[in-house]
Short mmCIF file of C-alpha atoms in Angstrom, two decimals:
data_model
loop_
_atom_site.label_atom_id
_atom_site.label_comp_id
_atom_site.label_asym_id
_atom_site.label_seq_id
_atom_site.Cartn_x
_atom_site.Cartn_y
_atom_site.Cartn_z
CA UNK I 1 -0.12 -0.14 0.24
CA UNK I 2 1.43 3.43 -0.97
CA UNK I 3 0.89 6.29 1.79
CA UNK I 4 -2.56 8.08 1.67
CA UNK I 5 -3.70 5.00 -0.31
CA UNK I 6 -7.55 4.15 1.02
CA UNK I 7 -8.22 0.60 1.65
CA UNK I 8 -11.98 1.36 2.39
CA UNK I 9 -14.21 4.10 1.91
CA UNK I 10 -17.44 5.00 3.85
CA UNK I 11 -20.37 3.12 2.16
CA UNK I 12 -18.18 0.31 0.37
CA UNK I 13 -18.28 -3.16 2.31
CA UNK I 14 -15.38 -4.29 4.03
CA UNK I 15 -13.86 -7.66 2.41
CA UNK I 16 -11.12 -8.04 4.29
CA UNK I 17 -9.16 -8.25 7.59
CA UNK I 18 -5.72 -7.02 7.36
CA UNK I 19 -2.68 -7.90 9.08
CA UNK I 20 -0.03 -4.90 9.21
CA UNK I 21 3.16 -6.30 8.09
CA UNK I 22 4.80 -3.04 7.83
CA UNK I 23 3.48 0.72 7.67
CA UNK I 24 0.91 2.28 9.58
CA UNK I 25 -2.67 2.44 8.89
CA UNK I 26 -5.47 4.30 10.49
CA UNK I 27 -9.45 3.80 10.86
CA UNK I 28 -11.76 6.95 10.91
CA UNK I 29 -14.77 8.07 10.83
CA UNK I 30 -16.05 11.50 9.38
CA UNK I 31 -18.78 13.32 11.39
CA UNK I 32 -21.51 15.15 9.97
CA UNK I 33 -19.29 18.22 10.31
CA UNK I 34 -16.69 16.58 8.20
CA UNK I 35 -14.42 16.29 11.31
CA UNK I 36 -12.27 12.91 11.24
CA UNK I 37 -12.79 10.83 14.35
CA UNK I 38 -10.01 8.15 14.60
CA UNK I 39 -11.23 5.13 16.04
CA UNK I 40 -7.47 3.26 16.03
CA UNK I 41 -4.20 2.93 14.36
CA UNK I 42 -2.68 -0.26 13.33
CA UNK I 43 1.13 -0.81 13.07
CA UNK I 44 3.35 -3.83 12.76
CA UNK I 45 1.66 -6.82 13.64
CA UNK I 46 -1.74 -5.43 14.41
CA UNK I 47 -4.75 -6.30 12.59
CA UNK I 48 -6.99 -3.45 10.41
CA UNK I 49 -10.43 -4.00 9.24
CA UNK I 50 -14.30 -3.03 9.61
CA UNK I 51 -15.23 -5.71 11.55
CA UNK I 52 -18.96 -4.82 11.50
CA UNK I 53 -18.85 -4.37 7.93
CA UNK I 54 -16.54 -7.33 7.70
CA UNK I 55 -18.98 -9.63 9.42
CA UNK I 56 -22.25 -8.27 8.31
CA UNK I 57 -21.48 -7.40 4.79
CA UNK I 58 -23.00 -4.03 5.26
CA UNK I 59 -21.73 -0.93 3.94
CA UNK I 60 -19.08 0.54 6.29
CA UNK I 61 -19.12 4.00 7.98
CA UNK I 62 -15.39 3.90 8.17
CA UNK I 63 -12.28 5.07 6.01
CA UNK I 64 -9.04 2.93 6.29
CA UNK I 65 -6.20 4.86 5.06
CA UNK I 66 -2.44 4.05 4.61
CA UNK I 67 -0.39 6.69 6.76
CA UNK I 68 2.59 5.37 5.25
CA UNK I 69 3.84 2.94 2.92
CA UNK I 70 3.26 -0.48 4.17
CA UNK I 71 2.15 -3.87 3.45
CA UNK I 72 -0.71 -6.31 4.32
CA UNK I 73 -1.56 -9.75 4.73
CA UNK I 74 -5.51 -9.80 3.80
CA UNK I 75 -8.07 -12.50 4.54
CA UNK I 76 -11.46 -12.67 3.09
CA UNK I 77 -14.66 -13.99 5.01
CA UNK I 78 -14.74 -16.86 2.57
CA UNK I 79 -10.95 -18.06 3.56
CA UNK I 80 -11.25 -17.20 7.20
CA UNK I 81 -14.48 -19.15 7.27
CA UNK I 82 -12.34 -22.08 5.46
CA UNK I 83 -9.59 -21.84 7.77
CA UNK I 84 -12.08 -21.76 10.85
CA UNK I 85 -13.45 -25.34 9.50
CA UNK I 86 -10.05 -26.70 8.27
CA UNK I 87 -7.62 -25.51 11.04
CA UNK I 88 -9.04 -25.71 14.48
CA UNK I 89 -6.21 -23.43 15.84
CA UNK I 90 -6.74 -21.02 13.59
CA UNK I 91 -10.21 -20.30 14.90
CA UNK I 92 -8.94 -20.16 18.55
CA UNK I 93 -6.33 -17.68 17.25
CA UNK I 94 -9.18 -15.18 15.97
CA UNK I 95 -11.43 -15.85 19.24
CA UNK I 96 -8.16 -15.12 21.51
CA UNK I 97 -7.63 -11.88 19.10
CA UNK I 98 -11.26 -11.05 18.89
CA UNK I 99 -11.09 -10.93 22.68
CA UNK I 100 -8.14 -8.68 23.18
CA UNK I 101 -9.48 -6.23 20.62
CA UNK I 102 -12.69 -5.95 22.43
CA UNK I 103 -10.93 -5.32 25.73
CA UNK I 104 -8.85 -2.73 24.33
CA UNK I 105 -12.06 -1.12 22.29
CA UNK I 106 -13.53 -1.24 26.03
CA UNK I 107 -10.90 0.41 27.71
CA UNK I 108 -10.64 3.09 24.96
CA UNK I 109 -14.34 3.69 25.44
CA UNK I 110 -13.56 4.39 29.18
CA UNK I 111 -11.00 6.65 28.72
CA UNK I 112 -12.78 8.59 26.34
CA UNK I 113 -15.58 9.16 28.93
CA UNK I 114 -13.94 9.59 31.94
CA UNK I 115 -10.58 10.89 31.32
CA UNK I 116 -9.59 14.29 30.30
CA UNK I 117 -7.27 15.17 27.43
CA UNK I 118 -4.37 15.58 29.16
CA UNK I 119 -4.28 12.28 30.86
CA UNK I 120 -5.50 10.33 27.29
CA UNK I 121 -2.45 12.24 25.70
CA UNK I 122 -0.34 11.10 28.64
CA UNK I 123 -1.54 7.89 28.76
CA UNK I 124 -1.14 7.02 25.01
CA UNK I 125 2.41 8.39 24.38
CA UNK I 126 3.31 6.29 27.83
CA UNK I 127 1.62 2.78 26.24
CA UNK I 128 2.73 3.53 22.40
CA UNK I 129 5.76 5.91 22.57
CA UNK I 130 7.04 4.62 19.23
CA UNK I 131 3.39 5.02 17.35
CA UNK I 132 2.98 8.73 18.84
CA UNK I 133 6.27 9.65 16.88
CA UNK I 134 5.06 8.17 13.85
CA UNK I 135 2.02 10.39 14.28
CA UNK I 136 1.14 14.09 13.01
CA UNK I 137 -0.56 16.54 15.69
CA UNK I 138 -3.46 16.39 13.24
CA UNK I 139 -3.94 12.55 13.64
CA UNK I 140 -3.05 12.04 17.15
CA UNK I 141 -5.67 14.92 17.88
CA UNK I 142 -8.33 13.10 16.01
CA UNK I 143 -7.32 10.34 18.06
CA UNK I 144 -7.93 11.77 21.17
CA UNK I 145 -10.93 13.72 20.50
CA UNK I 146 -9.66 17.03 20.59
CA UNK I 147 -8.39 19.89 18.34
CA UNK I 148 -4.73 19.92 17.38
CA UNK I 149 -4.27 23.73 18.86
CA UNK I 150 -5.49 22.05 21.84
CA UNK I 151 -3.08 19.51 21.65
CA UNK I 152 -0.54 21.80 21.33
CA UNK I 153 -1.41 23.67 24.27
CA UNK I 154 -1.28 20.13 26.30
CA UNK I 155 2.24 19.69 24.82
CA UNK I 156 3.40 23.10 25.95
CA UNK I 157 2.26 22.50 29.46
CA UNK I 158 3.70 19.37 29.82
CA UNK I 159 6.99 20.43 28.62
CA UNK I 160 6.86 23.51 30.92
CA UNK I 161 6.33 20.97 33.76
CA UNK I 162 9.14 18.86 33.10
#
């Protein structure tokens, strides 16, 4: 995938689950004002998909974009079902992966509902320091649910206090 290439557009049906072997991808939604709301980023050894669209085969509400040149291993729903039927360990692998993803999304929801923007930024940079360095202010702000101007203020405040 080339940088800025879209793997999925809102309104299209997601036909894949992708395992990132290199690069950086983001999954985002455009709200009614046209503002980007980033659900998550996917970097090396992470999975990327619109699981709702993939499993229901309904149009996606999301975009998936390559933020850097990268490579993915992709599996279709048909191939995934075949693997489930013929390789039992694959079904267990995907079940465990799904549980971990569900737990991570739950933690993210709780963070968005209960933590300040400052705390969300600090937690993100502590949890994913190598990822934080690969993102622009706009990309990180869209993930944190704040404006890039507010993110700059948070960074300045932290820099002054250290």
